XYZ file of C-alpha atoms in Angstrom:
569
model
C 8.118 -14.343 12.580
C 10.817 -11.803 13.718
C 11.903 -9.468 10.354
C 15.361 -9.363 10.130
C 17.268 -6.168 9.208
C 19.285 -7.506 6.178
C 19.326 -5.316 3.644
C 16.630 -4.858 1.366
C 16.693 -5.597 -2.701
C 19.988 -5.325 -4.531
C 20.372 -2.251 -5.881
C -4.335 34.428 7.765
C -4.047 32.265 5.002
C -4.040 34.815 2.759
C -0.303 35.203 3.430
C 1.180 32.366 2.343
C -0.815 31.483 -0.715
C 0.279 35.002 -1.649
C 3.925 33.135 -0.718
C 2.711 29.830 -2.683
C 3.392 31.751 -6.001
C 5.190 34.920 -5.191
C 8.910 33.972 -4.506
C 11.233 35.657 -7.119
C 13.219 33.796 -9.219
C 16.208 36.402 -8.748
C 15.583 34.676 -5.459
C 17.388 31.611 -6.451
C 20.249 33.711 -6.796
C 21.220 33.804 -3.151
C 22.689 29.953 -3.039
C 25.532 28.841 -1.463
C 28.198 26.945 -3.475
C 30.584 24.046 -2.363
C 32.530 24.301 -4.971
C 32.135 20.540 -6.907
C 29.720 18.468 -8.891
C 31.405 14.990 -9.668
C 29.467 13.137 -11.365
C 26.847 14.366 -14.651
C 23.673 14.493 -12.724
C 25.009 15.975 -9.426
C 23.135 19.200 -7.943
C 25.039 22.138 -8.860
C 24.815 23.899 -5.804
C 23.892 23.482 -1.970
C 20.537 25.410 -2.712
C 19.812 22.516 -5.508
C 20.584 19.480 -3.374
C 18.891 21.112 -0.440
C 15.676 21.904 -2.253
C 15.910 17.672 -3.702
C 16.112 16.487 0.464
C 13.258 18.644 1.487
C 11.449 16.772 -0.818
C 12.724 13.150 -0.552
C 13.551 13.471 3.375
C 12.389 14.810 6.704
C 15.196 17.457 5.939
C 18.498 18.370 4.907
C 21.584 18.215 6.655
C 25.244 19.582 6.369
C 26.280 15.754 5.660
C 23.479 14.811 3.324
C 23.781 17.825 1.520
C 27.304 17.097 0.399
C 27.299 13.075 -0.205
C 24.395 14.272 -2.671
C 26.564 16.511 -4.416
C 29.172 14.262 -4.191
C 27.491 11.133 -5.884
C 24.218 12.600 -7.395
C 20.777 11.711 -7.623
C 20.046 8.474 -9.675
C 23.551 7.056 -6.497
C 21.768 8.878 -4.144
C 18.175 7.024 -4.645
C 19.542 3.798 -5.582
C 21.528 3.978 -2.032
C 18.070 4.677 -0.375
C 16.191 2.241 -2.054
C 18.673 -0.431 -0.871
C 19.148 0.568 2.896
C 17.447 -2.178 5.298
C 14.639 -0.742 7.350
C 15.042 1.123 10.274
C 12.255 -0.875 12.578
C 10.197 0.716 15.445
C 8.201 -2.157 16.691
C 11.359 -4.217 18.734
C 12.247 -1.044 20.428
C 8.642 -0.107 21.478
C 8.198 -3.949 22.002
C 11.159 -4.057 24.641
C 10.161 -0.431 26.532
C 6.682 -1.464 26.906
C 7.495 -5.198 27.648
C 5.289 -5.828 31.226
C 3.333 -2.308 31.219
C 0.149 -3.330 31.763
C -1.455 0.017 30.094
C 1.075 1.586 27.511
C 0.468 4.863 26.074
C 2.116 6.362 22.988
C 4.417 8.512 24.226
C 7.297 6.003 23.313
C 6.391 4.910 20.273
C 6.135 9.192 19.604
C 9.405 9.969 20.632
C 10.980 6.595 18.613
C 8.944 7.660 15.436
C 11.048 11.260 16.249
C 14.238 10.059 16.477
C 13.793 7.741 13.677
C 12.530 10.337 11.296
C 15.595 12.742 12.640
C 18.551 10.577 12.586
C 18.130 7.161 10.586
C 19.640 6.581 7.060
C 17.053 5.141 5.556
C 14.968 8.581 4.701
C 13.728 7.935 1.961
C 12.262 4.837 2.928
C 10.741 6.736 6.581
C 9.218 9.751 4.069
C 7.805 7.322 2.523
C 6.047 5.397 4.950
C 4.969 8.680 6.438
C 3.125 9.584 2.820
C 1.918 5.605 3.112
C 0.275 6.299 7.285
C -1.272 9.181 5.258
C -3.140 6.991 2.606
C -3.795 3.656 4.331
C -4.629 5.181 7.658
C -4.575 3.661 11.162
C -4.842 5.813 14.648
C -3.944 6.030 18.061
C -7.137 8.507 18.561
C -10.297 6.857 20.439
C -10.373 3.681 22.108
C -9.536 1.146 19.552
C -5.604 1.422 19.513
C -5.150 4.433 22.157
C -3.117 1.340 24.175
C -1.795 -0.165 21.142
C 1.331 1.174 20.729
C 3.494 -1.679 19.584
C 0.822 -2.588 17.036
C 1.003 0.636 15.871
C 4.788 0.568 15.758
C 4.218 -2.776 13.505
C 1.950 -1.017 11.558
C 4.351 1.998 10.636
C 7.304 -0.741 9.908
C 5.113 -2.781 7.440
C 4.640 0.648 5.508
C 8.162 1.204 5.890
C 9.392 -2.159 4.666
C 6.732 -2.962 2.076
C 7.704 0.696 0.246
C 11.137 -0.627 -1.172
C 10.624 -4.014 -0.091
C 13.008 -6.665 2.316
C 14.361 -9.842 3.591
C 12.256 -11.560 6.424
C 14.155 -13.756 8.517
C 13.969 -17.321 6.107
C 16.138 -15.143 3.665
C 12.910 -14.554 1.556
C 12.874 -11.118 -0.305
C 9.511 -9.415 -0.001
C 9.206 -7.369 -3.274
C 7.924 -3.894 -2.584
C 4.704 -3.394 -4.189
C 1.678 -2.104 -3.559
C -0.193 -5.219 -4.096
C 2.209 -6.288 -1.302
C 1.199 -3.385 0.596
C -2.326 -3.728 0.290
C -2.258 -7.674 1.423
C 0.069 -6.912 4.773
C -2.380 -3.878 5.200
C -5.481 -5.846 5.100
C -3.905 -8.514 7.519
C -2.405 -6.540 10.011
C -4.429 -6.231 13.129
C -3.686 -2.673 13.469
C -5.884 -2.273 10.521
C -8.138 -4.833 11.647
C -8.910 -2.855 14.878
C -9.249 0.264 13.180
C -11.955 -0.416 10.579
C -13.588 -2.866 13.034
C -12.922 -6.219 10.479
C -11.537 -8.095 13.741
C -13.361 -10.998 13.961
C -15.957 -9.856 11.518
C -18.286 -13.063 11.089
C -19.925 -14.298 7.824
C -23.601 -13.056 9.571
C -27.090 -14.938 10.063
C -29.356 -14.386 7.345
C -32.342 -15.865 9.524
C -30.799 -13.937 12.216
C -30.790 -10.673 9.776
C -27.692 -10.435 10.520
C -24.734 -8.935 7.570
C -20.662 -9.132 8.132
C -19.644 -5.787 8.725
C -19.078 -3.338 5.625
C -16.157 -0.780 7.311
C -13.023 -1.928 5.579
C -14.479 -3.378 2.442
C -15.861 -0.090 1.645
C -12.836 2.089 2.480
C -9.702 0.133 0.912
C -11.742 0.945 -1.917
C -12.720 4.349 -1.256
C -9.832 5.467 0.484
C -6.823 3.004 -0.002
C -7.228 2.032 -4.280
C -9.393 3.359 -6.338
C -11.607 5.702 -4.981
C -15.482 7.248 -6.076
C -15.263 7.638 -9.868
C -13.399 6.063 -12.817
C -9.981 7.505 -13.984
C -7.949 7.874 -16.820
C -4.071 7.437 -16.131
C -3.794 11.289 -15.812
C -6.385 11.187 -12.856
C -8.806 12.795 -15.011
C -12.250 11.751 -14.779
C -13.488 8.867 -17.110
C -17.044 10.267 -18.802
C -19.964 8.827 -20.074
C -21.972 11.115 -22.054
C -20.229 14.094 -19.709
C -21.364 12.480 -16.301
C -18.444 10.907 -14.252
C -18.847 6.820 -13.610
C -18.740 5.546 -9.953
C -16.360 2.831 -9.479
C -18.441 0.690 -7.203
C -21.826 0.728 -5.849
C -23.477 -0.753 -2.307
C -23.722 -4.195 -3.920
C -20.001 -4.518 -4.512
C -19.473 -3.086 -0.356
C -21.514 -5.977 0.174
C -19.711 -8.812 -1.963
C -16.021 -7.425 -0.714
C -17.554 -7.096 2.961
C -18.411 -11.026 2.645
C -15.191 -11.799 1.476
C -13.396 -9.858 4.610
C -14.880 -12.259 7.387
C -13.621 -14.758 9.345
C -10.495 -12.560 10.296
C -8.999 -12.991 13.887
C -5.733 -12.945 15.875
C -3.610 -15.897 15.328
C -4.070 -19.112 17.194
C -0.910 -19.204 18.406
C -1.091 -16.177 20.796
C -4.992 -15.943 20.974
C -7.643 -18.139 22.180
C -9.523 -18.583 19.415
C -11.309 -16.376 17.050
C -13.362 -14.012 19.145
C -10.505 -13.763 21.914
C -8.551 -10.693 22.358
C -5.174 -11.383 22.709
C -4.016 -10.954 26.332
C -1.089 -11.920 28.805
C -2.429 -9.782 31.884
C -1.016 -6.662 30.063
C -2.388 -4.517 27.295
C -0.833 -6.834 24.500
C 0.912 -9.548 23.518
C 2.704 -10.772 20.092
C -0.501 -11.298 18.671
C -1.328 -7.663 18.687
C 1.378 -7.164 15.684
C 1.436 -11.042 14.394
C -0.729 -10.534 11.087
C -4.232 -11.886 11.772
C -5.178 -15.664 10.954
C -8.638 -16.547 9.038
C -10.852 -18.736 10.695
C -12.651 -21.095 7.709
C -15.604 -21.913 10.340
C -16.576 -17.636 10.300
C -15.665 -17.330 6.683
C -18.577 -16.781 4.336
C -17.954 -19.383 1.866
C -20.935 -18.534 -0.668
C -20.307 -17.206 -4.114
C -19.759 -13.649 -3.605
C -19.989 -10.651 -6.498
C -17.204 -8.282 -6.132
C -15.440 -5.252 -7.907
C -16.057 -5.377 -11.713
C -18.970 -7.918 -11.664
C -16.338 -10.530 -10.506
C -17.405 -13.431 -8.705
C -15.102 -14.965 -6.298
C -16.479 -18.985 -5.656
C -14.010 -21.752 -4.417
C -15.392 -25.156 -5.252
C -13.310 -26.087 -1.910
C -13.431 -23.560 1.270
C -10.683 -21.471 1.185
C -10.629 -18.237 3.224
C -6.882 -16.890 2.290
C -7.562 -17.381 -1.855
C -10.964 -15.631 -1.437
C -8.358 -13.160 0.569
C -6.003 -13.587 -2.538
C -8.315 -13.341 -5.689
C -9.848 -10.068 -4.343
C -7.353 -7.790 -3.213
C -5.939 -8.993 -6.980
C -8.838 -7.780 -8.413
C -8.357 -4.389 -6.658
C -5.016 -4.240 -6.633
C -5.214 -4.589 -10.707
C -7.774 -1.878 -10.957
C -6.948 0.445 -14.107
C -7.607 3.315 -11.605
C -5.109 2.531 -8.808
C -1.949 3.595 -10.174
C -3.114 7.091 -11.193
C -5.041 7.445 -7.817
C -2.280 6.537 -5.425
C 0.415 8.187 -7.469
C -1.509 11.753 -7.263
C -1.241 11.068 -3.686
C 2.241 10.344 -3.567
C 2.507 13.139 -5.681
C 1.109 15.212 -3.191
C 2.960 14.102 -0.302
C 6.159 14.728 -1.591
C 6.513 17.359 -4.570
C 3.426 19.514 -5.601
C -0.190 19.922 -4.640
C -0.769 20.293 -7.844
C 1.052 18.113 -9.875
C -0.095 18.453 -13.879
C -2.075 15.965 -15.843
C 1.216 14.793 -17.709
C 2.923 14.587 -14.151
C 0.420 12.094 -12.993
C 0.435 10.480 -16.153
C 4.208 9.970 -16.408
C 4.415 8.504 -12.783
C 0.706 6.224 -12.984
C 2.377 4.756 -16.505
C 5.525 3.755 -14.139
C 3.222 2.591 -11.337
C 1.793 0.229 -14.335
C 4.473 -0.801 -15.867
C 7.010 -1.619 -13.356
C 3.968 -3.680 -11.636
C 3.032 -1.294 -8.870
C 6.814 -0.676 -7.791
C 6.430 1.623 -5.004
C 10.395 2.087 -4.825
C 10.110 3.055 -9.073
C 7.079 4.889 -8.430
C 8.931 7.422 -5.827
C 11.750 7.607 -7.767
C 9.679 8.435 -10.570
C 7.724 11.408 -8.586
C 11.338 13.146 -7.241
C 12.854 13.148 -11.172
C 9.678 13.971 -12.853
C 11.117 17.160 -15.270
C 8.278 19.257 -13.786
C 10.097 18.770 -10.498
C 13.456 19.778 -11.259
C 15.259 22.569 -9.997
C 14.795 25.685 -11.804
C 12.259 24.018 -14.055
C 9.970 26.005 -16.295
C 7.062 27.449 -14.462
C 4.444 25.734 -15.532
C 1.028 26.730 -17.340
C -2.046 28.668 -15.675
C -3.839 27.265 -13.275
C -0.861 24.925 -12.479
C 1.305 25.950 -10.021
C 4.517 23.606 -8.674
C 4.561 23.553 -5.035
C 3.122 22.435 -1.648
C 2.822 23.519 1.731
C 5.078 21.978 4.102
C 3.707 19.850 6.506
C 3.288 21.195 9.915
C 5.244 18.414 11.494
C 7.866 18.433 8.882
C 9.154 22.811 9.354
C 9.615 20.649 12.997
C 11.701 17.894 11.671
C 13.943 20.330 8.962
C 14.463 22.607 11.889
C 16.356 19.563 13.976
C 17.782 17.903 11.216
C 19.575 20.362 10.006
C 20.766 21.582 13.870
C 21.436 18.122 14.556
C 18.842 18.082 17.602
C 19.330 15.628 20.181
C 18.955 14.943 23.818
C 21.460 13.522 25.993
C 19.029 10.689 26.832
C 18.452 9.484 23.786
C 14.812 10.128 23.261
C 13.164 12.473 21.080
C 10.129 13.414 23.488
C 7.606 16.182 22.226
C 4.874 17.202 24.156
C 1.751 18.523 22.325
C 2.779 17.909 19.257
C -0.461 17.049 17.811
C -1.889 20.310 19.214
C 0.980 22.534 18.347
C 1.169 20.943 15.028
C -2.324 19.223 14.028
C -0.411 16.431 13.116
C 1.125 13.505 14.748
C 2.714 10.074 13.529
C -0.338 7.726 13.424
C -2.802 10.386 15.081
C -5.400 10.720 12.482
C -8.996 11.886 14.172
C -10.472 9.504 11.283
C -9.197 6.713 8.585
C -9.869 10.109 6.470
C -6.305 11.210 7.302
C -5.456 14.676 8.917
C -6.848 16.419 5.395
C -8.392 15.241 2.009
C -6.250 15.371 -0.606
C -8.679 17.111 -2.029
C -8.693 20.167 -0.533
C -9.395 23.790 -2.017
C -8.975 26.578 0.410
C -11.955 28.981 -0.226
C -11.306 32.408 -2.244
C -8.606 32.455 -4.850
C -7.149 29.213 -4.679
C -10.381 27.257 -5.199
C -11.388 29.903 -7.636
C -8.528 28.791 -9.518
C -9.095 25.000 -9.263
C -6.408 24.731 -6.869
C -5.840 21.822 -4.325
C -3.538 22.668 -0.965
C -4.482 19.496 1.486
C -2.031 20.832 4.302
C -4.224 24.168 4.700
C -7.202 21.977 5.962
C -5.432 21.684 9.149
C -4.032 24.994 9.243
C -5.560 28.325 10.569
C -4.387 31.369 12.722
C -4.686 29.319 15.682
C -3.211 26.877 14.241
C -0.156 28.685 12.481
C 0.202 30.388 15.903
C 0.607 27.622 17.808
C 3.236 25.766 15.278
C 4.933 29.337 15.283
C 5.384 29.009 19.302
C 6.482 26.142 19.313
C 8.832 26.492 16.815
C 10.340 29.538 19.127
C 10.335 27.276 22.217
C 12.544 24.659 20.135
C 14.838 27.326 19.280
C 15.606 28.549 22.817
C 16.292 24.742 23.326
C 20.008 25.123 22.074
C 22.987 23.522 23.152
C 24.325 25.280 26.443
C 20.809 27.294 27.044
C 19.632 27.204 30.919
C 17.408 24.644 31.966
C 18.590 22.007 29.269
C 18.684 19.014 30.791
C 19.308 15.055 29.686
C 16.024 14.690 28.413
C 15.715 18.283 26.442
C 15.543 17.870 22.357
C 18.606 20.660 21.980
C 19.519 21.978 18.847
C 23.221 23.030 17.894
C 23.315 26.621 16.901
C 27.288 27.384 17.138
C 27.422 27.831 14.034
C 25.015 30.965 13.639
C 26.237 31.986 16.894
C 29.504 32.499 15.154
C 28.497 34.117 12.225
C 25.890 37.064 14.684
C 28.067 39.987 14.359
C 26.895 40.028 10.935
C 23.702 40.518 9.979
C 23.847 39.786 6.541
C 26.265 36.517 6.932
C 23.432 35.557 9.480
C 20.470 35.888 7.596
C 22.245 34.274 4.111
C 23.246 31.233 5.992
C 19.387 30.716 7.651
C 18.492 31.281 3.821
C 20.818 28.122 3.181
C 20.201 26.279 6.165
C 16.723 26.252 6.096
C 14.933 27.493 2.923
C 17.551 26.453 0.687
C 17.898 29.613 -0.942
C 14.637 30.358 -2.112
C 14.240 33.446 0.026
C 12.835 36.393 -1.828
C 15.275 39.708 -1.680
C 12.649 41.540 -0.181
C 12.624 38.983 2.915
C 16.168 38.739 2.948
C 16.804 42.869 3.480
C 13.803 43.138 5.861
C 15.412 40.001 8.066
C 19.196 42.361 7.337
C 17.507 45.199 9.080
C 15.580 43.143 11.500
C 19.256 41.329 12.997
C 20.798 45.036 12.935
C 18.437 46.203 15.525
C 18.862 43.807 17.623
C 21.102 44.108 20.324
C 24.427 41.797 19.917
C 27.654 41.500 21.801
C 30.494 38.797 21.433
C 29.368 37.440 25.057
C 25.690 37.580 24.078
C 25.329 36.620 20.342
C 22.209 34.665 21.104
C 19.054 36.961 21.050
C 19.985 38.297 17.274
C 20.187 34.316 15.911
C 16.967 33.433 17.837
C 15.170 36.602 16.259
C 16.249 36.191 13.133
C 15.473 32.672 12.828
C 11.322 32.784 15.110
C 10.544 35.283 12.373
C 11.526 32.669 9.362
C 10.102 29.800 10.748
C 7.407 31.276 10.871
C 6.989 32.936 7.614
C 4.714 32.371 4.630
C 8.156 31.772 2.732
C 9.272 29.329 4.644
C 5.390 27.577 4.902
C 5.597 26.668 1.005
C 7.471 23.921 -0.690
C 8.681 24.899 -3.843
C-alpha cells in the first residue's frame, strides 16, 4: 500500500566538559531582541526561541525563529505535530528505479535535504532520536544495497512518531506500541537482526529459530537489563538490581518471531529474496508476511511468565499478544523516555524529569507526539531555568552531525541542483543517517567519559564517538563548508553553498560580527570571555570593503569549532 501524504491527526575532551558547565549566566545577556511576544507563552527574545529550535529541530532559522515568537510554543508544537510526513522512500524509490546495484549516496543526500529544508522538523528530529533507539544500518552486507528499504525504514519512524493517514483514509495513531509492531515487520529490521525467514527449527534436527531480534527489542528497543521504577531508577530486591528477562524468555520470544518472510505478492515464497533482476523490488519495503507452515505453533513462555498458546494456528496474534506484552511493560515508558530525553534536551535529565515525562508516556498510552512535547516543556528545560542540584547538570553535547545541519539551516545552504550531497560524512562526523557500525547505535546512552565526569556520575553518550581525531576532523570540515558560500570560486550546481551576505555586510565591525554569530549560531549563550577574545581575533584580521570575506570565515572556523559551541545547553 502506497502512504499518502494527508495530513496527520487533527490538531581534548577536557575542553568542552570544562564548556559543559562553565558558560556564564551574564552570558545570556548578549541576546538579540525582535521587539514582540504576542501571545502569553511566546519566547521573549531571539536567544529564547533559538535555544527551544536547537532542541526540537535540526536548527534554527531567521523564519522559524520569528513564527515562534510570533505564535509561541504550545501553536508552535501543535503545528508540528499535525504536519503530514515528509517521505523519503518514493523519491529514493524513483532515482534508484532500474539500478541494478544502488548505493546510499541518494538516500544520504535526500535524508540532508530533508532534515535542512522540510516543515515537518519536529517530526524528522524525531525520527532521527527513533533510528537512534530502534536501530537499522547501511554498514556490512545486509542492507549496504538497500537503500530504498532503508528510506522506508526512516519514514515508518517518521510517520509512526505523531502518527498519519495511509491511503484507505485510516489514521494510524502514533504510538509506540505502533512503532514497535511496524518495526518488528519491516524488512529493514528483518534483515538487520537476521529474523528474515527465521524458521520454527528441528528439534530432532537440534536445530533452534534464531534468538537476534527477540533478544534485542528487549534489550535494546523496550525495556532493557534490569527492572525500573518510573524515574529510571533501579527496582531493588534486598539492594541487588532484578534482571528483566533471562535466556528462557530469549527463547520463548525467539519462537514466537518465526515464520517471517517477504510478502507473497512480490516474493516467491518464504525463503525467496525478493528480486526483479535489480537489487530490489517493492517487497524490500512492503512489511514482511508470516508464513503459518514456518511458524512455531507450540505453547511458548514469554516475558513475565506469559504463555502465548492459540487453540487455532495463528502466526500474526502470537505476533499481536507479544509485542502487547512488551509494549505494556511497566519499564518501557521510563526507559525510552530517558532516551528521548537524551536525544533532545539533557544528558542528564533528573529523576523527576524522567518521571514527569515516563508518567505522560503512561498515561496518554505511549503517545510519542505527548511524550516529545512533554520532554521540550519539562520546567527543568526552560530557558533560564534554575540550575539544577549537584551532580545534575542540564545539557548535552551536540551531535556531530547536527553543528553540520545548524550551520546550513540557519545560512540557508543549498545547491543549485537540488541535492544535498556530503562526502565523508560518516568519517568527518562519526555519524551518518542510518550508519550505525552495530544495532548498538553510534554510542550507549550510557556513556561516562573517564575522569571527572564519570567521577561525578555523569552520562555524555555523544563523547563516545568523539576524540581529537575526531573533533579535528568535524572542525575541517566544518571550515570547508564555510568556504562553500554563495559566489566563492569553484561553486558549482552541485556545491551545498551557504549564504553569508549577511555577515559579509556586517565585517567592518568586529563586534557587530561576532554578536550576530553569537545569535546566529549559539543563540546567545556565548560566554564574555569568548565573545572579546573572538572581538580581538576579527580586528586582526585583515578586512577591506572588496574583501570582507577572510574576517567572517575566521571568526566563524574558530566558533564552530569551540567547546562553547560543542554543548547544548
Amino acid at each position: 500500500m502506497r502512504l499518502s501524504h494527508h495530513a496527520p491527526r487533527p490538531a581534548s575532551m577536557l575542553f568542552i566538559l570544562l564548556a559543559f558547565v562553565c558558560i556564564p549566566a551574564s552570558a545570556h545577556d548578549l541576546i538579540f531582541q525582535s521587539g514582540f511576544q504576542t501571545v502569553a507563552d511566546a519566547p521573549g527574545s531571539d536567544a529564547e526561541a533559538a535555544r527551544f529550535l536547537t532542541m526540537a529541530t535540526f536548527g534554527p532559522t531567521r523564519e522559524e525563529i520569528s513564527r515562534l515568537r510570533g505564535i509561541g510554543y504550545a501553536q508552535w508544537i501543535s503545528q508540528q505535530l499535525a504536519m503530514p510526513t515528509t517521505l523519503e522512500r518514493p523519491t529514493i524509490e524513483a532515482l534508484d528505479a532500474g539500478v541494478k546495484n544502488p548505493g546510499q549516496s541518494d538516500r544520504t543526500a535526500l535524508w540532508f535535504k530533508i532534515a535542512i529544508t522540510a516543515p515537518d522538523q519536529l517530526r524528522q528530529r524525531t525520527a532521527w532520536a527513533l533510528s537512534q533507539i530502534m536501530v537499522v544500518s547501511d554498514q556490512g552486507n545486509k542492507l549496504k544495497q538497500d537503500p530504498v528499504a532503508l528510506a522506508e525504514y526512516y519514514d515508518v519512524l517518521a510517520r509512526d512518531a505523531f502518527g498519519y493517514y495511509d491511503d484507505t483514509g485510516m489514521y494510524h495513531v502514533g504510538t509506540y506500541r505502533n512503532l514497535l509492531t511496524d518495526v518488528t515487520y519491516s524488512p529493514a529490521m528483518g534483515k538487520m537482526l537476521t529474523y528474515v525467514h527465521n524458521d520454527k527449527g528441528d528439534p530432532s534436527m537440534q536445530v533452534s529459530p534464531d534468538e537476534n531480534y527477540a533478544r534485542e527489542v528487549l534489550q535494546l528497543f523496550s525495556i532493557g537489563l534490569i527492572e525500573r521504577n518510573l524515574d529510571f531508577s533501579p527496582v531493588l530486591d534486598n539492594g541487588n538490581t532484578i534482571p528483566t528477562y533471562d535466556q528462557d524468555v530469549v527463547t520463548g520470544n525467539a519462537h514466537v518471531f518465526t515464520g517471517l518472510g517477504y510478502d507473497p505478492q512480490y516474493s516467491n515464497g518464504f525463503y525467496s529474496y525478493p528480486t526483479n533482476g535489480q537489487a530490489w523490488t517493492i517487497a524490500d519495503y512492503r512489511p514482511m508476511f508470516c508464513y503459518e507452515t514456518h511458524h512455531d505453533e507450540i505453547p511458548k513462555s514469554v516475558l513475565d511468565g506469559q504463555i502465548i498458546d492459540n487453540p487455532a494456528p495463528n502466526c500474526a496474534s502470537d505476533f499481536t499478544q507479544l509485542l502487547g506484552i512488551i509494549a505494556n511493560h511497566p519499564n518501557v515508558a521510563p526507559f525510552i523516555s530517558r532516551q528521548l530525553i537524551q536525544r533532545f534536551t539533557s544528558s542528564n535529565p533528573t529523576p523527576a524529569y524522567i518521571q514527569r515525562v515516563a508518567t505522560v508516556f503512561v498515561n496518554s498510552g505511549g503517545d510519542l507526539g505527548a511524550v516529545i512535547s512533554a520532554i521540550l516543556t519539562d520546567p527543568e528545560a526552560a530557558y533560564a531555568a534554575p540550575a539544577l542540584p549537584a551532580p545534575f547538570v542540564f545539557g548535552k553535547p551536540r551531535e556531530p552531525l547536527l553543528k553540520l545541519t545548524a550551520l546550513w539551516r540557519y545560512y540557508n545552504a543549498a545547491a543549485h541542483n537540488g541535492m544535498y550531497r556530503v562526502n565523508g560524512v560518516a568519517t568527518n562526523y562519526g555519524q551518518a543517517p542510518l550508519d550505525s557500525h552495530s544495532v548498538f547505535n553510534f554510542y550507549s546512552p550510557d556513556y561516562q567519559p573517564p575522569g571527572e565526569m564519570a567521577s561525578a556520575g555523569l552520562y555524555a553518550p555523544e563523547f563516545q564517538i568523539e576524540s581529537e581525531s575526531s573533533l579535528v576532523a568535524t572542525a575541517n570540515d566544518l571550515n570547508a563548508r564555510i568556504k562553500a558560500f554563495v559566489g566563492a570560486d569553484g561553486v558549482g550546481d552541485g556545491t551545498v553553498a551557504v549564504d553569508l551576505s549577511s555577515l559579509f555586510a556586517l565585517s567592518s565591525n568586529p563586534t557587530a560580527l561576532v554578536d550576530q554569530i553569537n545569535h546566529d549560531l549559539m543563540y546567545g549563550s556565548m560566554g564574555s570571555a569568548m565573545r572579546d577574545t573572538l572581538i580581538q581575533l576579527a580586528g586582526l584580521i585583515p578586512f577591506s570593503t572588496a574583501a570582507p570575506q577572510p574576517r567572517v570565515l575566521g571568526v566563524l572556523q574558530v566558533v564552530l569549532a569551540s567547546p562553547a559551541f560543542s554543548i547544548q545547553k
